Each structure stands twice: as structure tokens, then as C-alpha cells.
Amino acid sequence: MNKTRKVLFSIITGACLVSLTACGSADSSKRQPTTQQEQTTETTTTVEAKEDKAAPEVTETNDSSTEAPESTENNTLVVYFSRTGNTEKIAEYLMDITNADSYVIDAAVPYTDEDIEYNNDSCRANQEQNDKTVRPEIANPIDSIDSYDTIFLGYPIWWGQEPRIIDTFLESYDFSEKTVVPFCTSGSSGIETSEKNIGELINIGNQLEGRRFPAGASKDEVKEWYDTLNLNK
Ligand SMILES: Cc1cc2nc3c(=O)[nH]c(=O)nc-3n(C[C@H](O)[C@H](O)[C@H](O)COP(=O)(O)O)c2cc1C
């Protein structure tokens, strides 16, 4: 599909889906790549673990974005998985900054609150993170990422690593001629292990150094990082 048709397709598909997702969590429905026009009003729940085993801190945030994008015609795609909204917020800042299209990875079997209860050794997320071969199915796989040159890839850190569903995404497409820029949110852990995992898992044309953000990082912080990437030069 050429770029123009893809964007049109995204707008039509996204417009239908926004009405379905307006009240949902970050992992609540099937979504296809969307453009910035579809970013409207979103309510997110923010969960931050102070330490790996610490009790999560929950914050409700309401964000109403009224900024109109200048253009959606670019070669950048912001892909992210976010269960409790922290990574989604950073992704939204990135979309604003880059005017990029977006693709939200949703699990075919959504992660419930019990699934991510990390103090429970046998919760789904912990079991998946303990097994590097697990590939949770994606509910809404995109046909192709061919029309994008640069992929920002966002995720929460789960037990020091990328959630296994990120590996599902990475193994589903050809990144050998793409620039991939990881970013993550976490309570305190860094991005380094997940970056290494990603680099070892698949062949990436150009993997740029990623960045970890705390929950609640500002748009200015994201912009500052983005500028250091020199992607427009
Ligand atoms: C199963 C699970 C494991 C986690 N493991 C870590 C961890 O190893 N290190 C850390 O700093 N935070 C950890 N966290 C906290 C999340 O990384 C953090 O809350 C993140 O911002 C959530 O992103 P999201 O809101 O986009 O889902 C974990 C959270 C869950 C649910």
C-alpha cells in the first residue's frame, strides 16, 4: 500500500476505532496504525513501581490535547505497548513532536490487573518474563511497516526487560533496513538489558540508543531526548 493510501486507510480505520477505545485502557481494544488527527481526549491510569518489588503508585491523569498537527506525511511510526498508560503518555509526546503515525500493540488476550500483579510469582506477566520463548499473540497486527523508515518502539520494563509481546512484534516484521529507537518507562530499571535483547533478537538496520523515562516525564524531557537523536539531519 503506498503512503497516501496507507494514511487514508489509517484515518478511516482509526476514526472507527477511536469511538471504541475512548474509554478503554491502554490495552483494551484492537487498533491499527493511526495518525495524529485521531489523538483526542484520553484518560489514563498511571502506575509506577518505586522499586522492582515495591507497591505501585497509582495516579489518574486527564489529558486534553487540542494541538492540531501540521502534517501526517512522514516516515516515522511510533509503536508502543502500554498496560497502565505511562509509556502511552511518552508515546503521545513523541507523536506530537514528530507528527508520526502511531500503532498501539494490543494483546490478543488482554492483560488484566491480576495478570500484572508482579508481587504474585505466578501472575501471567511474571511467568512470561521468566520464559524468553513466550510470544503473546498480538490482537491487531499491522499488515506492513514498509512505508516507515524510523520506528520508535515503546514499552514498560517488566522484570528488567521488554515485555515478551514486544518480541512478538519484532519477530513479525523485517527491520533490516529500518532505524529503530527504543524507549521505555519503568519504576527505576534502565533500558539497557531490553536494548541488548532487542538487538540480539532480530536484524535491525540501525538501532539507536534508547531512553528510559520515569512515569510522568514531561514533554520537554522527551523533546530534549528527541533532539539528541539528530533524526532530521
Ligand atoms: C510485571 C511488571 C514488572 C515490572 N518490573 C519492573 C522492573 O523490573 N523494574 C522497574 O523499574 N519497574 C518495573 N515495573 C514497573 C513498570 O515498568 C512501570 O510501572 C511502567 O511505567 C509501566 O508502564 P505502562 O504504564 O506503560 O504499562 C514492572 C511492572 C510490572 C507490571
mmCIF file of C-alpha atoms and ligand atoms in Angstrom:
data_model
loop_
_atom_site.group_PDB
_atom_site.id
_atom_site.type_symbol
_atom_site.label_atom_id
_atom_site.label_comp_id
_atom_site.label_asym_id
_atom_site.label_seq_id
_atom_site.Cartn_x
_atom_site.Cartn_y
_atom_site.Cartn_z
ATOM 1 C CA MET A 1 0.000 0.000 0.000
ATOM 2 C CA ASN A 2 1.507 3.364 -0.896
ATOM 3 C CA LYS A 3 1.955 6.050 1.732
ATOM 4 C CA THR A 4 -1.043 8.197 0.834
ATOM 5 C CA ARG A 5 -3.401 5.243 0.725
ATOM 6 C CA LYS A 6 -1.945 3.978 3.986
ATOM 7 C CA VAL A 7 -2.561 7.261 5.763
ATOM 8 C CA LEU A 8 -6.108 7.446 4.357
ATOM 9 C CA PHE A 9 -6.678 3.895 5.473
ATOM 10 C CA SER A 10 -5.298 4.742 8.890
ATOM 11 C CA ILE A 11 -7.558 7.787 9.249
ATOM 12 C CA ILE A 12 -10.678 5.842 8.286
ATOM 13 C CA THR A 13 -9.797 2.839 10.401
ATOM 14 C CA GLY A 14 -8.668 4.963 13.302
ATOM 15 C CA ALA A 15 -11.813 7.134 13.216
ATOM 16 C CA CYS A 16 -13.901 3.998 13.611
ATOM 17 C CA LEU A 17 -11.730 2.685 16.373
ATOM 18 C CA VAL A 18 -11.366 5.868 18.418
ATOM 19 C CA SER A 19 -15.020 5.615 19.368
ATOM 20 C CA LEU A 20 -14.359 2.101 20.586
ATOM 21 C CA THR A 21 -11.238 2.982 22.558
ATOM 22 C CA ALA A 22 -12.142 6.329 24.105
ATOM 23 C CA CYS A 23 -12.999 4.804 27.453
ATOM 24 C CA GLY A 24 -10.601 1.886 27.422
ATOM 25 C CA SER A 25 -7.260 1.222 28.995
ATOM 26 C CA ALA A 26 -4.056 1.167 27.005
ATOM 27 C CA ASP A 27 -4.628 -2.493 26.292
ATOM 28 C CA SER A 28 -8.332 -2.614 25.858
ATOM 29 C CA SER A 29 -9.059 -2.928 22.155
ATOM 30 C CA LYS A 30 -7.807 -3.621 18.677
ATOM 31 C CA ARG A 31 -6.153 -0.717 16.941
ATOM 32 C CA GLN A 32 -4.483 -0.211 13.602
ATOM 33 C CA PRO A 33 -1.915 2.465 12.804
ATOM 34 C CA THR A 34 -3.402 5.846 13.446
ATOM 35 C CA THR A 35 -2.479 9.336 12.521
ATOM 36 C CA GLN A 36 -2.192 12.356 14.760
ATOM 37 C CA GLN A 37 -5.660 13.649 13.851
ATOM 38 C CA GLU A 38 -7.104 10.811 15.894
ATOM 39 C CA GLN A 39 -5.378 11.833 19.112
ATOM 40 C CA THR A 40 -8.215 13.440 21.045
ATOM 41 C CA THR A 41 -9.051 13.281 24.723
ATOM 42 C CA GLU A 42 -7.720 10.390 26.708
ATOM 43 C CA THR A 43 -7.944 9.329 30.324
ATOM 44 C CA THR A 44 -5.084 7.194 31.517
ATOM 45 C CA THR A 45 -4.150 5.432 34.697
ATOM 46 C CA THR A 46 -0.542 5.807 35.702
ATOM 47 C CA VAL A 47 1.158 3.111 37.701
ATOM 48 C CA GLU A 48 4.692 3.497 38.875
ATOM 49 C CA ALA A 49 6.640 0.917 40.802
ATOM 50 C CA LYS A 50 9.152 2.683 43.021
ATOM 51 C CA GLU A 51 11.322 -0.384 43.053
ATOM 52 C CA ASP A 52 11.002 -3.699 41.329
ATOM 53 C CA LYS A 53 9.016 -5.196 44.157
ATOM 54 C CA ALA A 54 7.517 -2.031 45.584
ATOM 55 C CA ALA A 55 3.776 -1.470 45.626
ATOM 56 C CA PRO A 56 2.706 0.502 42.559
ATOM 57 C CA GLU A 57 1.714 4.113 42.923
ATOM 58 C CA VAL A 58 -1.474 4.889 41.030
ATOM 59 C CA THR A 59 -2.228 8.318 39.621
ATOM 60 C CA GLU A 60 -5.187 9.300 37.491
ATOM 61 C CA THR A 61 -4.405 11.802 34.754
ATOM 62 C CA ASN A 62 -6.660 13.558 32.299
ATOM 63 C CA ASP A 63 -5.084 14.954 29.184
ATOM 64 C CA SER A 64 -6.915 17.027 26.632
ATOM 65 C CA SER A 65 -4.805 17.743 23.593
ATOM 66 C CA THR A 66 -6.033 20.430 21.263
ATOM 67 C CA GLU A 67 -2.887 20.935 19.197
ATOM 68 C CA ALA A 68 -3.554 20.374 15.516
ATOM 69 C CA PRO A 69 -0.824 18.519 13.669
ATOM 70 C CA GLU A 70 0.770 20.233 10.707
ATOM 71 C CA SER A 71 1.139 17.101 8.642
ATOM 72 C CA THR A 72 0.931 13.347 8.915
ATOM 73 C CA GLU A 73 3.075 12.644 5.879
ATOM 74 C CA ASN A 74 6.316 11.380 7.296
ATOM 75 C CA ASN A 75 8.214 8.161 7.525
ATOM 76 C CA THR A 76 8.133 7.747 11.265
ATOM 77 C CA LEU A 77 5.956 5.336 13.205
ATOM 78 C CA VAL A 78 5.587 5.365 16.968
ATOM 79 C CA VAL A 79 4.820 1.809 18.092
ATOM 80 C CA TYR A 80 4.087 1.108 21.707
ATOM 81 C CA PHE A 81 2.692 -1.325 24.218
ATOM 82 C CA SER A 82 1.457 0.171 27.451
ATOM 83 C CA ARG A 83 -0.602 -1.606 30.043
ATOM 84 C CA THR A 84 -1.129 1.177 32.568
ATOM 85 C CA GLY A 85 -0.642 4.303 30.472
ATOM 86 C CA ASN A 86 2.836 5.512 31.423
ATOM 87 C CA THR A 87 4.517 4.536 28.174
ATOM 88 C CA GLU A 88 1.477 5.692 26.244
ATOM 89 C CA LYS A 89 1.972 9.210 27.600
ATOM 90 C CA ILE A 90 5.560 9.333 26.397
ATOM 91 C CA ALA A 91 4.463 7.938 23.036
ATOM 92 C CA GLU A 92 1.864 10.683 22.732
ATOM 93 C CA TYR A 93 4.508 13.326 23.371
ATOM 94 C CA LEU A 94 6.673 11.736 20.693
ATOM 95 C CA MET A 95 3.765 11.753 18.260
ATOM 96 C CA ASP A 96 3.197 15.436 18.937
ATOM 97 C CA ILE A 97 6.878 16.188 18.469
ATOM 98 C CA THR A 98 7.359 14.139 15.307
ATOM 99 C CA ASN A 99 3.885 14.206 13.740
ATOM 100 C CA ALA A 100 4.394 10.480 13.389
ATOM 101 C CA ASP A 101 1.702 7.886 12.841
ATOM 102 C CA SER A 102 1.145 5.509 15.705
ATOM 103 C CA TYR A 103 0.460 1.860 16.261
ATOM 104 C CA VAL A 104 -0.614 0.535 19.641
ATOM 105 C CA ILE A 105 0.239 -3.082 20.292
ATOM 106 C CA ASP A 106 -2.721 -4.759 21.954
ATOM 107 C CA ALA A 107 -2.571 -8.267 23.333
ATOM 108 C CA ALA A 108 -4.994 -10.780 21.832
ATOM 109 C CA VAL A 109 -5.633 -11.818 25.405
ATOM 110 C CA PRO A 110 -5.606 -8.505 27.252
ATOM 111 C CA TYR A 111 -3.522 -8.227 30.384
ATOM 112 C CA THR A 112 -5.818 -7.956 33.386
ATOM 113 C CA ASP A 113 -4.825 -6.305 36.637
ATOM 114 C CA GLU A 114 -4.265 -9.793 38.066
ATOM 115 C CA ASP A 115 -2.019 -10.635 35.114
ATOM 116 C CA ILE A 116 0.406 -7.860 36.040
ATOM 117 C CA GLU A 117 0.283 -8.348 39.810
ATOM 118 C CA TYR A 118 4.040 -8.742 39.971
ATOM 119 C CA ASN A 119 4.147 -9.495 43.683
ATOM 120 C CA ASN A 120 2.427 -12.729 42.762
ATOM 121 C CA ASP A 121 5.115 -15.041 41.380
ATOM 122 C CA SER A 122 2.642 -16.960 39.265
ATOM 123 C CA CYS A 123 0.937 -13.990 37.616
ATOM 124 C CA ARG A 124 0.882 -14.070 33.839
ATOM 125 C CA ALA A 125 3.406 -11.278 33.319
ATOM 126 C CA ASN A 126 5.917 -12.865 35.668
ATOM 127 C CA GLN A 127 5.528 -16.262 34.050
ATOM 128 C CA GLU A 128 6.032 -14.765 30.597
ATOM 129 C CA GLN A 129 9.075 -12.790 31.669
ATOM 130 C CA ASN A 130 10.576 -15.955 33.136
ATOM 131 C CA ASP A 131 10.424 -17.666 29.750
ATOM 132 C CA LYS A 132 12.259 -15.951 26.894
ATOM 133 C CA THR A 133 10.495 -18.103 24.318
ATOM 134 C CA VAL A 134 6.953 -16.954 25.113
ATOM 135 C CA ARG A 135 5.363 -14.872 22.327
ATOM 136 C CA PRO A 136 1.986 -13.485 23.390
ATOM 137 C CA GLU A 137 -0.279 -13.037 20.389
ATOM 138 C CA ILE A 138 -0.967 -9.533 19.133
ATOM 139 C CA ALA A 139 -4.651 -8.694 18.650
ATOM 140 C CA ASN A 140 -4.158 -6.110 15.938
ATOM 141 C CA PRO A 141 -1.081 -6.906 13.840
ATOM 142 C CA ILE A 142 -0.385 -4.338 11.138
ATOM 143 C CA ASP A 143 -0.052 -5.562 7.576
ATOM 144 C CA SER A 144 3.264 -3.959 6.960
ATOM 145 C CA ILE A 145 5.685 -1.389 8.244
ATOM 146 C CA ASP A 146 7.270 -0.966 4.810
ATOM 147 C CA SER A 147 6.333 2.669 4.414
ATOM 148 C CA TYR A 148 8.184 3.702 7.548
ATOM 149 C CA ASP A 149 11.919 4.263 7.827
ATOM 150 C CA THR A 150 12.099 5.098 11.511
ATOM 151 C CA ILE A 151 10.297 3.158 14.217
ATOM 152 C CA PHE A 152 10.128 4.419 17.784
ATOM 153 C CA LEU A 153 9.379 1.389 19.944
ATOM 154 C CA GLY A 154 7.989 1.971 23.414
ATOM 155 C CA TYR A 155 7.236 -0.427 26.261
ATOM 156 C CA PRO A 156 7.241 -0.730 30.038
ATOM 157 C CA ILE A 157 10.102 -2.549 31.700
ATOM 158 C CA TRP A 158 8.884 -5.837 33.126
ATOM 159 C CA TRP A 159 11.447 -7.516 35.328
ATOM 160 C CA GLY A 160 14.299 -5.609 33.782
ATOM 161 C CA GLN A 161 13.331 -6.456 30.215
ATOM 162 C CA GLU A 162 10.914 -5.699 27.398
ATOM 163 C CA PRO A 163 7.554 -7.466 27.715
ATOM 164 C CA ARG A 164 7.504 -10.617 25.591
ATOM 165 C CA ILE A 165 4.791 -9.147 23.369
ATOM 166 C CA ILE A 166 7.414 -6.679 22.125
ATOM 167 C CA ASP A 167 9.403 -9.697 20.933
ATOM 168 C CA THR A 168 6.284 -10.923 19.146
ATOM 169 C CA PHE A 169 6.113 -7.603 17.316
ATOM 170 C CA LEU A 170 9.804 -7.544 16.473
ATOM 171 C CA GLU A 171 9.779 -11.051 15.037
ATOM 172 C CA SER A 172 6.780 -10.261 12.851
ATOM 173 C CA TYR A 173 8.434 -7.752 10.514
ATOM 174 C CA ASP A 174 11.648 -7.019 8.662
ATOM 175 C CA PHE A 175 13.690 -4.309 10.347
ATOM 176 C CA SER A 176 16.874 -4.885 8.383
ATOM 177 C CA GLU A 177 16.580 -1.527 6.644
ATOM 178 C CA LYS A 178 14.880 0.384 9.437
ATOM 179 C CA THR A 179 16.083 2.735 12.097
ATOM 180 C CA VAL A 180 14.696 1.558 15.428
ATOM 181 C CA VAL A 181 14.679 3.768 18.505
ATOM 182 C CA PRO A 182 13.591 2.053 21.714
ATOM 183 C CA PHE A 183 12.112 3.949 24.633
ATOM 184 C CA CYS A 184 10.597 2.705 27.852
ATOM 185 C CA THR A 185 9.138 3.646 31.187
ATOM 186 C CA SER A 186 9.908 1.946 34.474
ATOM 187 C CA GLY A 187 9.902 2.460 38.212
ATOM 188 C CA SER A 188 13.686 2.587 38.301
ATOM 189 C CA SER A 189 15.259 -0.005 35.985
ATOM 190 C CA GLY A 190 17.208 1.104 32.954
ATOM 191 C CA ILE A 191 16.591 0.325 29.299
ATOM 192 C CA GLU A 192 19.944 -1.335 28.640
ATOM 193 C CA THR A 193 19.018 -5.008 29.039
ATOM 194 C CA SER A 194 15.983 -4.655 26.805
ATOM 195 C CA GLU A 195 18.039 -2.813 24.189
ATOM 196 C CA LYS A 196 20.535 -5.633 24.181
ATOM 197 C CA ASN A 197 17.771 -8.241 23.939
ATOM 198 C CA ILE A 198 16.190 -6.436 21.002
ATOM 199 C CA GLY A 199 19.493 -6.135 19.171
ATOM 200 C CA GLU A 200 20.186 -9.834 19.638
ATOM 201 C CA LEU A 201 16.695 -10.964 18.725
ATOM 202 C CA ILE A 202 16.436 -9.566 15.203
ATOM 203 C CA ASN A 203 18.442 -7.888 12.497
ATOM 204 C CA ILE A 204 18.000 -4.123 12.718
ATOM 205 C CA GLY A 205 19.440 -1.781 10.125
ATOM 206 C CA ASN A 206 20.254 0.949 12.596
ATOM 207 C CA GLN A 207 19.390 0.624 16.262
ATOM 208 C CA LEU A 208 19.781 3.957 18.008
ATOM 209 C CA GLU A 209 20.465 4.317 21.699
ATOM 210 C CA GLY A 210 17.175 4.227 23.559
ATOM 211 C CA ARG A 211 15.943 6.137 26.539
ATOM 212 C CA ARG A 212 14.203 5.222 29.759
ATOM 213 C CA PHE A 213 11.705 7.693 31.194
ATOM 214 C CA PRO A 214 10.068 7.716 34.602
ATOM 215 C CA ALA A 215 6.285 7.782 34.736
ATOM 216 C CA GLY A 216 5.189 11.364 34.419
ATOM 217 C CA ALA A 217 8.195 12.585 32.420
ATOM 218 C CA SER A 218 7.431 15.884 30.713
ATOM 219 C CA LYS A 219 7.083 16.620 27.037
ATOM 220 C CA ASP A 220 10.142 18.857 27.333
ATOM 221 C CA GLU A 221 12.217 15.901 28.527
ATOM 222 C CA VAL A 222 11.024 13.833 25.609
ATOM 223 C CA LYS A 223 11.744 16.663 23.171
ATOM 224 C CA GLU A 224 15.217 17.135 24.642
ATOM 225 C CA TRP A 225 15.962 13.464 24.045
ATOM 226 C CA TYR A 226 14.447 13.523 20.587
ATOM 227 C CA ASP A 227 16.678 16.437 19.595
ATOM 228 C CA THR A 228 19.780 14.493 20.610
ATOM 229 C CA LEU A 229 18.908 11.812 18.050
ATOM 230 C CA ASN A 230 19.504 14.227 15.159
ATOM 231 C CA LEU A 231 16.990 12.378 13.038
ATOM 232 C CA ASN A 232 16.209 15.380 10.870
ATOM 233 C CA LYS A 233 19.775 15.910 9.767
HETATM 234 C C1 LIG B 1 5.020 -7.292 35.696
HETATM 235 C C2 LIG B 1 5.729 -5.994 35.970
HETATM 236 C C3 LIG B 1 7.100 -5.992 36.140
HETATM 237 C C4 LIG B 1 7.780 -4.791 36.367
HETATM 238 N N1 LIG B 1 9.122 -4.831 36.504
HETATM 239 C C5 LIG B 1 9.790 -3.687 36.697
HETATM 240 C C6 LIG B 1 11.199 -3.686 36.807
HETATM 241 O O1 LIG B 1 11.877 -4.719 36.683
HETATM 242 N N2 LIG B 1 11.834 -2.514 37.022
HETATM 243 C C7 LIG B 1 11.153 -1.335 37.154
HETATM 244 O O2 LIG B 1 11.776 -0.311 37.337
HETATM 245 N N3 LIG B 1 9.800 -1.297 37.020
HETATM 246 C C8 LIG B 1 9.109 -2.426 36.788
HETATM 247 N N4 LIG B 1 7.750 -2.407 36.657
HETATM 248 C C9 LIG B 1 7.070 -1.111 36.642
HETATM 249 C C10 LIG B 1 6.758 -0.653 35.224
HETATM 250 O O3 LIG B 1 7.909 -0.717 34.387
HETATM 251 C C11 LIG B 1 6.285 0.806 35.186
HETATM 252 O O4 LIG B 1 5.187 0.958 36.046
HETATM 253 C C12 LIG B 1 5.942 1.233 33.795
HETATM 254 O O5 LIG B 1 5.964 2.642 33.737
HETATM 255 C C13 LIG B 1 4.585 0.746 33.325
HETATM 256 O O6 LIG B 1 4.377 1.195 32.018
HETATM 257 P P1 LIG B 1 2.942 1.222 31.342
HETATM 258 O O7 LIG B 1 2.082 2.125 32.192
HETATM 259 O O8 LIG B 1 3.183 1.818 30.007
HETATM 260 O O9 LIG B 1 2.416 -0.160 31.302
HETATM 261 C C14 LIG B 1 7.057 -3.572 36.426
HETATM 262 C C15 LIG B 1 5.676 -3.591 36.271
HETATM 263 C C16 LIG B 1 5.019 -4.787 36.041
HETATM 264 C C17 LIG B 1 3.533 -4.775 35.833
#
